[in-house]
CSV table of C-alpha atoms and ligand atoms in Angstrom, one decimal:
chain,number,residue,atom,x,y,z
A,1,UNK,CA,13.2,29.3,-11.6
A,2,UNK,CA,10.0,29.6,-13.5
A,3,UNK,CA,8.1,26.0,-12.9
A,4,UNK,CA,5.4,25.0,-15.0
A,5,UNK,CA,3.0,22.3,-12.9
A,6,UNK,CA,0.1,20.8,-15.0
A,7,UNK,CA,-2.8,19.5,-13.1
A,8,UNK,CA,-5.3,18.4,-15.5
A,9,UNK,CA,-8.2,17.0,-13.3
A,10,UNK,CA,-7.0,17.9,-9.9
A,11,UNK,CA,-7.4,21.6,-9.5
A,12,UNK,CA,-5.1,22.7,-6.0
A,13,UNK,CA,-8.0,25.0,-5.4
A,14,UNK,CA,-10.8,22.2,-5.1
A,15,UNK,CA,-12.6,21.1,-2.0
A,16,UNK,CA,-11.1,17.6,-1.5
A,17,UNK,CA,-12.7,14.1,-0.7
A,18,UNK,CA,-14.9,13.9,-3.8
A,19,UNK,CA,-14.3,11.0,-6.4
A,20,UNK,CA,-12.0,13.0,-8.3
A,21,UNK,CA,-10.3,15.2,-5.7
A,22,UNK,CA,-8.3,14.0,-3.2
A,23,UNK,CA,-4.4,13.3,-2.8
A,24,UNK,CA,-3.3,14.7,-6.1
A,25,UNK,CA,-5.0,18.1,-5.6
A,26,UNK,CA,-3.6,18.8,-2.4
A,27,UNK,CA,0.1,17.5,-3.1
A,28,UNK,CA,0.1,20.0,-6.3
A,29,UNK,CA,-1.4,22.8,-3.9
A,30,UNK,CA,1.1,22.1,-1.3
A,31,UNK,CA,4.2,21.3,-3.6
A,32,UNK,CA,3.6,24.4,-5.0
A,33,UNK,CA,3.2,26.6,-2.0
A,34,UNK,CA,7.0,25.3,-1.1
A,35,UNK,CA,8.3,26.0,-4.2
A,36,UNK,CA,7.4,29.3,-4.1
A,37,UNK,CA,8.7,29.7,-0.4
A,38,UNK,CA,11.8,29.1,-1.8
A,39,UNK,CA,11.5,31.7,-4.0
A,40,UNK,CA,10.6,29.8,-7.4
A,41,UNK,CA,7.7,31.6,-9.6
A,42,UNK,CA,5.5,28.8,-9.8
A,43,UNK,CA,2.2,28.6,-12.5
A,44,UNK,CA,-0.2,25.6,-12.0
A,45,UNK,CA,-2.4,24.6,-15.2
A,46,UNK,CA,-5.9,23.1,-14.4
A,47,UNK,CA,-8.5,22.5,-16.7
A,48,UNK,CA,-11.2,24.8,-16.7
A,49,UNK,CA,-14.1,22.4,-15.2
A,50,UNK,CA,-16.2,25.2,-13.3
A,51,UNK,CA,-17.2,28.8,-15.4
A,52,UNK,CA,-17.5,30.5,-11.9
A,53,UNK,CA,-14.1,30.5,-11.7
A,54,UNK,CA,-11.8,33.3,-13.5
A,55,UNK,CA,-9.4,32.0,-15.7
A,56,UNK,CA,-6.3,32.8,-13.8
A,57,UNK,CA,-6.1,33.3,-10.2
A,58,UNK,CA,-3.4,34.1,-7.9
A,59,UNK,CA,-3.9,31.2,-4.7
A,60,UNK,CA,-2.5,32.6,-1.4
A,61,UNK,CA,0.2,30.7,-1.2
A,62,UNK,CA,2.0,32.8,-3.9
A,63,UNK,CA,1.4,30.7,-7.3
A,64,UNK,CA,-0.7,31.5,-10.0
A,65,UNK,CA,-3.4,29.0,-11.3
A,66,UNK,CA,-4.2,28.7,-15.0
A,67,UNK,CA,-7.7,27.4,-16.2
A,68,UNK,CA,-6.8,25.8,-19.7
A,69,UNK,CA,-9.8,26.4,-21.7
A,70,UNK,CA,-10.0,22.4,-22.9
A,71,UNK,CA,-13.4,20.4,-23.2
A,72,UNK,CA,-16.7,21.8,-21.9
A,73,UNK,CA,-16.5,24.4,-19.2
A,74,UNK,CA,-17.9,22.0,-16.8
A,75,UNK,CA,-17.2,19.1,-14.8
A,76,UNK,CA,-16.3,16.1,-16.7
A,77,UNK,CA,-15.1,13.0,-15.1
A,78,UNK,CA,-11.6,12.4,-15.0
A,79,UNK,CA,-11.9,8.9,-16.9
A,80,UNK,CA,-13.2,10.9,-19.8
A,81,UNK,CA,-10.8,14.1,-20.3
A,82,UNK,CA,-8.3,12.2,-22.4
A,83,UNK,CA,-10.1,12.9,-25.9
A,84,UNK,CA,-9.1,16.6,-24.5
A,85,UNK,CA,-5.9,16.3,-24.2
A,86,UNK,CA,-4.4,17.5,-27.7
A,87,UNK,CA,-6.4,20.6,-27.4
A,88,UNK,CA,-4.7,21.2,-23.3
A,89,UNK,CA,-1.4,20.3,-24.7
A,90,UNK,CA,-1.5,22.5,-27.6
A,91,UNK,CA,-2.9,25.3,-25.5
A,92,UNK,CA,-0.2,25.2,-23.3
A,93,UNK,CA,2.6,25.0,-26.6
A,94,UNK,CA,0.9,28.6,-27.5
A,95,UNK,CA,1.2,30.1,-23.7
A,96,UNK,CA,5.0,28.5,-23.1
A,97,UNK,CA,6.2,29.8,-26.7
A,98,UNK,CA,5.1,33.4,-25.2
A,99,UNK,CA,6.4,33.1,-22.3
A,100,UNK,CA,9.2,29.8,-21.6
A,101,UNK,CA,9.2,28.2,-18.2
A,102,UNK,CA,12.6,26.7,-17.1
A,103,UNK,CA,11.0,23.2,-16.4
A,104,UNK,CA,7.7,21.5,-16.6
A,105,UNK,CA,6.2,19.2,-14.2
A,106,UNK,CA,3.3,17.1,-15.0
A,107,UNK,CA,1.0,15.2,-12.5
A,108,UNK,CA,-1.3,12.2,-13.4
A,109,UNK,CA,-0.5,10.5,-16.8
A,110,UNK,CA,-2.6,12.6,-18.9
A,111,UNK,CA,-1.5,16.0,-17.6
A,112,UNK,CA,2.1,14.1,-18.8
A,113,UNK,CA,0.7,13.7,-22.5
A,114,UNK,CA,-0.4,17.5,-22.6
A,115,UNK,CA,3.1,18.4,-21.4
A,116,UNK,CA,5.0,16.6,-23.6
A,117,UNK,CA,2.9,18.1,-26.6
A,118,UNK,CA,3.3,21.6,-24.9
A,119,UNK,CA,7.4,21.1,-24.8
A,120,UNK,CA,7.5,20.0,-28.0
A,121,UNK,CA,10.4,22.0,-29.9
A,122,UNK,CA,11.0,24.4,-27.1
A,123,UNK,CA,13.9,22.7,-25.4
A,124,UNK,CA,12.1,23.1,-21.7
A,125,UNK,CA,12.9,19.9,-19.7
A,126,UNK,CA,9.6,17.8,-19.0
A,127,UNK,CA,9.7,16.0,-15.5
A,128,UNK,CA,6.7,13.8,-14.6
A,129,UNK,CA,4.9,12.3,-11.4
A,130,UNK,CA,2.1,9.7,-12.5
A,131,UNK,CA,0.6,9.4,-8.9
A,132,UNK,CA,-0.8,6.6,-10.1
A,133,UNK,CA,-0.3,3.8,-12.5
A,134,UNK,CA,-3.3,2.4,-14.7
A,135,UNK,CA,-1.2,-1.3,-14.5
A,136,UNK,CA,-2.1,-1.5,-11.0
A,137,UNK,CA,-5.7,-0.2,-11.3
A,138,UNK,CA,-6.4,-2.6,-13.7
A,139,UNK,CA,-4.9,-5.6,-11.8
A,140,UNK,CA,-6.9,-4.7,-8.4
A,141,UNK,CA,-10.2,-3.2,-10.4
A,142,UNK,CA,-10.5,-5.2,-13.4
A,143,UNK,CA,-13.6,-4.7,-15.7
A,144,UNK,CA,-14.5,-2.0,-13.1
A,145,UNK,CA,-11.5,-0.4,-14.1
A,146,UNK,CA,-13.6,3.1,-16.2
A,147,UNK,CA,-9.9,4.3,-17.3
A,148,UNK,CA,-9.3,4.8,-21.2
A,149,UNK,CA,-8.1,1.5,-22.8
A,150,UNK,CA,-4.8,3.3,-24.2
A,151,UNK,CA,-3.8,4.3,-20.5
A,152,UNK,CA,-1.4,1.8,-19.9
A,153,UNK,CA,0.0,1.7,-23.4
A,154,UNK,CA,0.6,5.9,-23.0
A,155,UNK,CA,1.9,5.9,-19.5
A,156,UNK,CA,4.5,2.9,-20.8
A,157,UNK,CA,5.6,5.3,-23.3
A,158,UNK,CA,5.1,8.5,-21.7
A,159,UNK,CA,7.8,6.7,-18.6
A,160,UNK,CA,10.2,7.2,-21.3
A,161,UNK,CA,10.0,10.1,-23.0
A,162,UNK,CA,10.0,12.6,-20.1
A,163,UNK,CA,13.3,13.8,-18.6
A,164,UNK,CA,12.7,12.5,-15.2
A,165,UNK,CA,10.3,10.3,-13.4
A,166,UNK,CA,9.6,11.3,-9.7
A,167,UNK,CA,8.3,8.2,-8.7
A,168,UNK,CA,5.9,8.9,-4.9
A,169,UNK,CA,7.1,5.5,-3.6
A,170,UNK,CA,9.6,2.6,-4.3
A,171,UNK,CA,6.9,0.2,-5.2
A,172,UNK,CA,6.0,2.9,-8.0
A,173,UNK,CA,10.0,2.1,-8.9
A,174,UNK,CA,9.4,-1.6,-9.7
A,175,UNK,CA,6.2,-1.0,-11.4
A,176,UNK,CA,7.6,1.4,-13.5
A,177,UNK,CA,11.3,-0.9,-14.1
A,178,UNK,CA,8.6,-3.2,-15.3
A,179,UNK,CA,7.2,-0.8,-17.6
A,180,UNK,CA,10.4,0.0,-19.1
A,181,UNK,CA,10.8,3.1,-17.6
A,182,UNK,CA,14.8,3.7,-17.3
A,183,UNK,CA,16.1,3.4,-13.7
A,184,UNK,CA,18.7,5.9,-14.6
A,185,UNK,CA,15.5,8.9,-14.7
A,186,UNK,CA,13.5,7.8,-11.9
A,187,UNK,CA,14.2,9.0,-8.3
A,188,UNK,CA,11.4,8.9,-5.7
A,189,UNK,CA,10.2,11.8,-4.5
A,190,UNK,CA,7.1,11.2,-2.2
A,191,UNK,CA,3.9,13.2,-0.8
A,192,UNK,CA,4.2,15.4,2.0
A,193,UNK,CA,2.6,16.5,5.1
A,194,UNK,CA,1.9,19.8,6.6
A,195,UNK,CA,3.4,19.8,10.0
A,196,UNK,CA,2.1,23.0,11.5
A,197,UNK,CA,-1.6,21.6,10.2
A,198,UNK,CA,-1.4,18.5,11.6
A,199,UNK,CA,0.0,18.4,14.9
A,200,UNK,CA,0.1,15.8,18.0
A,201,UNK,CA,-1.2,18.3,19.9
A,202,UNK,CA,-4.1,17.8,22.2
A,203,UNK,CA,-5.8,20.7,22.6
A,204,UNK,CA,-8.8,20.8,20.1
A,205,UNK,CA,-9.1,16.9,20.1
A,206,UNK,CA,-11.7,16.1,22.3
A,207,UNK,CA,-14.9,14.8,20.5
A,208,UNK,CA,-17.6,17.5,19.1
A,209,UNK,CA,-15.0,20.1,17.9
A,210,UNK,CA,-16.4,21.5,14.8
A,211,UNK,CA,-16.6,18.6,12.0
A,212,UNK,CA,-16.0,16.1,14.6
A,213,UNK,CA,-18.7,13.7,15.8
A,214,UNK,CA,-19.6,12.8,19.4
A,215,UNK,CA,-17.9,9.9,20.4
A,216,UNK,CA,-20.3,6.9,21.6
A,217,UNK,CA,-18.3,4.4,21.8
A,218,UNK,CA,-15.1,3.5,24.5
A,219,UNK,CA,-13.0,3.9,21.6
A,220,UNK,CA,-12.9,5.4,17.5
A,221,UNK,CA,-11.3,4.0,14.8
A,222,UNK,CA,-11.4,6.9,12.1
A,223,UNK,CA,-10.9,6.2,8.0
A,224,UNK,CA,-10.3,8.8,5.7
A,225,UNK,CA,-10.8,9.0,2.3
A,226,UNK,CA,-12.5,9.2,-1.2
A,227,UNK,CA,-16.2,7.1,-1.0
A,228,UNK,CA,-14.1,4.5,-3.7
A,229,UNK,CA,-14.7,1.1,-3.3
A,230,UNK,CA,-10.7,0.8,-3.6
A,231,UNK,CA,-10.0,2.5,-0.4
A,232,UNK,CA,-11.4,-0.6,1.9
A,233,UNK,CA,-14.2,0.9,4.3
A,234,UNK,CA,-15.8,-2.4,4.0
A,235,UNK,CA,-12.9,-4.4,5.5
A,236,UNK,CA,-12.8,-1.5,8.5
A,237,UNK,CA,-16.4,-2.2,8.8
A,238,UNK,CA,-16.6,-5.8,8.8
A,239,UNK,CA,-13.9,-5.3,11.5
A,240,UNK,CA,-16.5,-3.9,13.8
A,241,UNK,CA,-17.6,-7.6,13.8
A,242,UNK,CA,-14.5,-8.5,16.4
A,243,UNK,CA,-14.7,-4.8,18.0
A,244,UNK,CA,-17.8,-4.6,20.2
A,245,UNK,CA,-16.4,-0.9,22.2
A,246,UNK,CA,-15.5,0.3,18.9
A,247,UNK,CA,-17.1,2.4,16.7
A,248,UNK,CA,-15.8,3.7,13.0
A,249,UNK,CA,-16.2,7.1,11.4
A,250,UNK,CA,-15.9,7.3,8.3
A,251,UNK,CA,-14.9,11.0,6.6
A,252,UNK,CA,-14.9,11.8,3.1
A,253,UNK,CA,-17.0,11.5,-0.1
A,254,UNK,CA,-19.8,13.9,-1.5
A,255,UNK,CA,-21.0,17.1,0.9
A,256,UNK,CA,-23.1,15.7,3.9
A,257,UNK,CA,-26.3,17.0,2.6
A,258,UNK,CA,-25.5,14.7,-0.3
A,259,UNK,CA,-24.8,11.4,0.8
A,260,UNK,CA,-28.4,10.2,1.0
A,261,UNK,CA,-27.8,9.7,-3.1
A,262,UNK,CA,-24.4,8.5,-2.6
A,263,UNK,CA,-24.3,5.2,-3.7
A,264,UNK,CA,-21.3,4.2,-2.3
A,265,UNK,CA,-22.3,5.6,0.6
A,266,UNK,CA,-25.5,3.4,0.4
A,267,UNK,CA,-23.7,0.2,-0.4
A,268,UNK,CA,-21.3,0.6,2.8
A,269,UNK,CA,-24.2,1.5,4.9
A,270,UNK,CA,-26.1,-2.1,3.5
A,271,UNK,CA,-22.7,-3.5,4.1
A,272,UNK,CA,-22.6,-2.5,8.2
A,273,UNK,CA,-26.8,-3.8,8.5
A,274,UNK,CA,-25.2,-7.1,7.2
A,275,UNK,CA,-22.7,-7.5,9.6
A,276,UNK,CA,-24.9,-5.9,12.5
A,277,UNK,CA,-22.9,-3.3,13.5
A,278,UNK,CA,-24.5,-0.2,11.3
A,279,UNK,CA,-25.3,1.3,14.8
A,280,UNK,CA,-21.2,2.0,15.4
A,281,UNK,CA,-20.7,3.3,11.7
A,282,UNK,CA,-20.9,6.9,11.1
A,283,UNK,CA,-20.5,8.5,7.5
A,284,UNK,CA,-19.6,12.1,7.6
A,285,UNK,CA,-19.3,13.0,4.1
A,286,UNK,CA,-16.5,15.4,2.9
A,287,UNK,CA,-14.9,16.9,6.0
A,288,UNK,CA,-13.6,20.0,5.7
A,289,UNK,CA,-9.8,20.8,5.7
A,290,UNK,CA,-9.3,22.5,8.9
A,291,UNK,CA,-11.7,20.1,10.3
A,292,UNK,CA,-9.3,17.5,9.6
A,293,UNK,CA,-7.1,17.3,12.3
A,294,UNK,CA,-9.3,17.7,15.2
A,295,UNK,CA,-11.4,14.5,13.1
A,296,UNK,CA,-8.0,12.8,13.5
A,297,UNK,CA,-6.9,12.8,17.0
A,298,UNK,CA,-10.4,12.1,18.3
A,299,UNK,CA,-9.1,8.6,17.0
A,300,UNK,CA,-7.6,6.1,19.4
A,301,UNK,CA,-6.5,4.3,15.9
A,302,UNK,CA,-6.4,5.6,12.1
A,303,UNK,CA,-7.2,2.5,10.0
A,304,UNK,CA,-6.4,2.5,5.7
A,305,UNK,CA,-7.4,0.1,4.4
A,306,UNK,CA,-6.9,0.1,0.5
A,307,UNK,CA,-7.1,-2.5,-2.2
A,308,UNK,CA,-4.1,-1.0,-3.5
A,309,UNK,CA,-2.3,2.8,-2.5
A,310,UNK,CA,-0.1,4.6,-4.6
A,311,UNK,CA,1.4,6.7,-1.8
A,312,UNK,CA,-1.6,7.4,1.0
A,313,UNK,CA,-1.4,10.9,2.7
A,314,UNK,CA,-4.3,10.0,5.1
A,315,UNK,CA,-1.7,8.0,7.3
A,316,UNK,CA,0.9,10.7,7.6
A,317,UNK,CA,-1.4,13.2,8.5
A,318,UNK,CA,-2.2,10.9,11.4
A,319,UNK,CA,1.1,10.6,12.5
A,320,UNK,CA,1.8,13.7,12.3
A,321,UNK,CA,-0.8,14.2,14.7
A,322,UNK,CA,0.9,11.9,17.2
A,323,UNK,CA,-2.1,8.8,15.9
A,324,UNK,CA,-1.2,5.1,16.0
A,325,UNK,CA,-2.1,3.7,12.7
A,326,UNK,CA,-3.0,0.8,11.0
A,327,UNK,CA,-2.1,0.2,7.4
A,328,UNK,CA,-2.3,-2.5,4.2
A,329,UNK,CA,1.0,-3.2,3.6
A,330,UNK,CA,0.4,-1.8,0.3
A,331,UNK,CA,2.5,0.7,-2.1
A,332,UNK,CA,3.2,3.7,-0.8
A,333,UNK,CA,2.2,2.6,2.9
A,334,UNK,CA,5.2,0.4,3.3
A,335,UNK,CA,7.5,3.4,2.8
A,336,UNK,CA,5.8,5.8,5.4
A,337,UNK,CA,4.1,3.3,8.6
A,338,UNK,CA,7.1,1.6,9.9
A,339,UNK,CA,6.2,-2.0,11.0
A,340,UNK,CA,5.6,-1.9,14.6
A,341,UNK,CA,6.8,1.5,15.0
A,342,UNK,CA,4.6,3.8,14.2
A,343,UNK,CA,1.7,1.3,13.9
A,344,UNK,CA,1.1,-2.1,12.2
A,345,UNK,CA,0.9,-3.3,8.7
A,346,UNK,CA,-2.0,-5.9,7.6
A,347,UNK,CA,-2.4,-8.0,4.4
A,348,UNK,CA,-4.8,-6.0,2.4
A,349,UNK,CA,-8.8,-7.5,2.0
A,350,UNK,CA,-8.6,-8.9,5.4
A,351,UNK,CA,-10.8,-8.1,8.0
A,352,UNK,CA,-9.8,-10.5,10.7
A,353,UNK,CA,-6.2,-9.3,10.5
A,354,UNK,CA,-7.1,-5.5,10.7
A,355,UNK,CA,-9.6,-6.7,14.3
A,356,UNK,CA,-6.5,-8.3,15.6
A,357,UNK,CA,-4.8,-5.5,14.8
A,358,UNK,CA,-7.2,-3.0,16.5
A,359,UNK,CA,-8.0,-5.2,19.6
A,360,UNK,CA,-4.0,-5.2,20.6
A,361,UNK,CA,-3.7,-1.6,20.1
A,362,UNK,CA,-6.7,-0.6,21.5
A,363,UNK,CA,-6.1,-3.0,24.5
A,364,UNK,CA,-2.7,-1.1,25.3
A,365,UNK,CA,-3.3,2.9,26.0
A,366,UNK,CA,0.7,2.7,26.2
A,367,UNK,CA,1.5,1.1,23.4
A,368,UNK,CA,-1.1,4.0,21.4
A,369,UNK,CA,1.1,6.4,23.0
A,370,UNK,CA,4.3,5.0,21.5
A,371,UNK,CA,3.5,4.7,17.9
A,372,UNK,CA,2.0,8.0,18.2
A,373,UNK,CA,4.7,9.7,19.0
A,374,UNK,CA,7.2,7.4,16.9
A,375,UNK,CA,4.9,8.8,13.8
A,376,UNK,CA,5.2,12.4,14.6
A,377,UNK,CA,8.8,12.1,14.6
A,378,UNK,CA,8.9,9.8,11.4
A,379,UNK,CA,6.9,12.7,9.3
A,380,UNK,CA,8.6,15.6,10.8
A,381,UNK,CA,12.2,14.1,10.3
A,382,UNK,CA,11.1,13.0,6.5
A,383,UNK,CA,7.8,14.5,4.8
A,384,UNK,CA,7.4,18.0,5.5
A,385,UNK,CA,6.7,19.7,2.4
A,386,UNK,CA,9.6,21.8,2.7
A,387,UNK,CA,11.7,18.9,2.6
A,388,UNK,CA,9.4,17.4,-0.2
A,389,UNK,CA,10.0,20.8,-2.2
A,390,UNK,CA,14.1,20.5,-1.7
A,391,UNK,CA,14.0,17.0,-3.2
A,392,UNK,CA,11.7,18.1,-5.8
A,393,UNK,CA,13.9,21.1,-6.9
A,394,UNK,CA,17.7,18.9,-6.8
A,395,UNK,CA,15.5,16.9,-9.5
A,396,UNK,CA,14.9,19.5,-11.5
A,397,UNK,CA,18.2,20.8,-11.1
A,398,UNK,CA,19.5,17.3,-12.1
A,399,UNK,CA,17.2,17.4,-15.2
A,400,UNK,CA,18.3,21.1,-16.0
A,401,UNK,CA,21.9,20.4,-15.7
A,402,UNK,CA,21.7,17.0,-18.1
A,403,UNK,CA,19.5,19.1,-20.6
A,404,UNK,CA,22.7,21.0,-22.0
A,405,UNK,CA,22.1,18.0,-24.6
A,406,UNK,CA,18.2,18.6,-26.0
A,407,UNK,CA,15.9,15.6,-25.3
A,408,UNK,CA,14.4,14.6,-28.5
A,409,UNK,CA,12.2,12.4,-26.7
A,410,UNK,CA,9.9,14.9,-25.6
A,411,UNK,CA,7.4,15.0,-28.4
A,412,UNK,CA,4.1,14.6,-28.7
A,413,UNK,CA,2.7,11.4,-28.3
B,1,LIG,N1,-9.5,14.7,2.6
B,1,LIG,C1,-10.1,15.9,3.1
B,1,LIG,N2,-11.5,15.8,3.3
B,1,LIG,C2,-12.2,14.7,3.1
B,1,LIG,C3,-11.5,13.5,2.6
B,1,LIG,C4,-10.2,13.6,2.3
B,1,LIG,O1,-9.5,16.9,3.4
B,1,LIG,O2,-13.4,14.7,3.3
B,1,LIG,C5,-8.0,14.8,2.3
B,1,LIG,C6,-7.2,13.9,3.3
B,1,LIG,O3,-7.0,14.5,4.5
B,1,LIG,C7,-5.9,13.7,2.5
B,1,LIG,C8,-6.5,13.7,1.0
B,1,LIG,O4,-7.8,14.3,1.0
B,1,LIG,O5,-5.1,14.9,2.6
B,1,LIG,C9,-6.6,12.3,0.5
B,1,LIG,O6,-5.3,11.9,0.1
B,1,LIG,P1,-4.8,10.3,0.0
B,1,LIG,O7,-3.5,10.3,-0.6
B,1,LIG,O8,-5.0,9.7,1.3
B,1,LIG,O9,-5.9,9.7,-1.0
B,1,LIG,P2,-6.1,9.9,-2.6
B,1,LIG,O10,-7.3,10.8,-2.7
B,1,LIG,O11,-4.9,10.4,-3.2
B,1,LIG,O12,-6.5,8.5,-3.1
């Protein structure tokens, strides 16, 4: 099968943990690298945002990356790439009348706008993941919400013009019910992990492995992430409070020789002075990907602690690495960390519940132990991308099969 991803802001070839790059990127990179171990030609259209690159390059996984001329050949943030849109979609109705992929599949709710305009009158099937929904964004972030006004408006309509909706997590489900979005074209297909990356095994754990900071304290929490204010560091700090033997490292965010002029970097590091524990904080910056894992089990505990998660890799990778986590029982999080299981859930924006948390699990070396190797069996038995890619491909078989009869919903916007 020829599959058509679009990836308008999240390139599958970026360096992750920047503001824009992060969970998106990697689950197109890694969706498509199944895909095409099962033998499917697969083509991933980015938006040219950086004129070193060519504008088509073959990744080694297999599948071919497309940089769609639209906007400025240079970064742009991702709140500001909708007025490009039309030109992205039409581009791609030029390249698919050439040359007619057997499905489309679009990721984030503007890549969905440029596929439905790229379908238009060609009869290919348009299937659509939204990753996440600007509903939710604007109920946790309010009037710090930087999204285009029409986002929630589009992505309403957009739910019901594609052929399928592969929701990452059954919260997404109900939010999008809400929306209007047909149950009868949803399914939920959620993110992945790669199991031969991320493993529970020791060796290469210990503390000063390449990427990985010395540990000072009896015992680490680590957090993982994109340096948003959304994704809670501030809770995990103020944590600390209740913690005395504990420090936090913190990984993601701009390159470490930039954080001095992060300013969310800044802001969390005013945050720990406050609560007098800045001495047991540690801010990496962006770690890099193979660095990853040995940054993970140097951790007694993986904390994530978001305002709100669509789905959340950063807890699956740690228990596929055999890590005891500790979650807000927040969208995608109460699908993957099993209550008690393979670590604990906590009400979101609460500090004291997240230091009760901790202090039980860090208390009980045992207990660790358990949930660790309770989430290494949870992602290995249900998220490996292979699996991911299987469910991925009966949906667009499903779609295929139903699309005997043309969709006249997919149209441009
Ligand atoms: N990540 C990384 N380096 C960093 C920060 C993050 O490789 O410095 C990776 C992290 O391991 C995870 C992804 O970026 O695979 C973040 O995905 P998640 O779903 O947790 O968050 P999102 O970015 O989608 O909000």
């Amino acid at each position: 099968m020829h599959i058509a991803m679009v990836s308008e802001h999240a390139s599958p070839l970026a360096a992750l943990g920047n503001v824009d790059a992060g969970g998106q990127n990697l689950h197109v990179a890694e969706l498509s690298a199944a895909l095409c171990r099962k033998g499917h030609e697969v083509t991933v259209y980015t938006r040219h945002g950086d004129p070193s690159q060519p504008a088509r390059r073959t990744a080694p996984a297999g599948y071919e990356v497309v940089h769609v001329p639209a906007g400025p050949a240079e970064p742009v943030p991702r709140d500001e790439l909708l007025p490009y849109m039309d030109e992205f979609g039409d581009w791609l109705h030029h390249a698919w009348s050439r040359s007619v992929p057997d499905i489309v599949h679009g990721h984030f709710w503007m890549s969905g706008l440029a596929c439905l305009r790229g379908a238009t009158d060609l009869g290919i099937p348009v299937t659509q993941t939204f990753h996440a929904l600007g509903v939710v964004k604007r109920r946790h972030q309010g009037t710090a919400d930087t999204s285009p006004a029409r986002r929630v408006k589009l992505e309403r309509i957009l739910g019901t013009r594609v052929d399928r909706v592969l929701a990452t997590c059954s919260d997404e489900v109900f939010e999008l019910a809400r929306m209007g979005t047909p149950h009868t074209t949803m399914s939920v297909v959620p993110c992945g992990v790669d199991l031969s990356r991320f493993t529970a095994d020791d060796t290469g754990a210990t503390t000063g492995a390449p990427g990985v900071p010395p540990r000072r304290q009896r015992h680490r929490i680590v957090a993982v992430g994109r340096l948003v204010p959304r994704k809670g560091f501030d809770i995990a700090i103020a944590a600390l409070r209740d913690l005395p033997t504990t420090e936090l490292v913190i990984a993601g965010g701009p390159r470490p020789d930039e954080l001095a002029d992060d300013e969310e970097t800044s802001r969390l590091l005013r945050i720990a002075r406050g609560h007098g524990v800045a001495d047991r904080v540690h801010i990496t910056g962006q770690i890099r990907r193979d660095h990853m894992p040995a940054l993970l089990r140097s951790a007694d505990v993986v904390a994530c602690t978001p305002w709100y998660e669509p789905f959340g890799i950063v807890p699956l990778e740690a228990m596929a690495s055999g890590v005891p986590v500790i979650v807000t029982a927040v969208g995608g999080l109460t699908d993957t960390v099993v209550d008690g299981v393979t670590g604990t859930l906590v009400p979101a924006q609460a500090p004291n519940a997240l230091a009760e948390a901790a202090s039980e699990l860090l208390a009980d070396p045992e207990l660790r132990r358990a949930y660790g190797s309770a989430g290494r069996k949870r992602a290995a038995s249900r998220y490996s991308w292979n699996r991911i890619a299987a469910d991925t491909q009966r949906n667009y078989h499903r779609v295929l099969a139903e699309s005997d009869e043309p969709n006249e919903r997919v149209a441009a916007l």
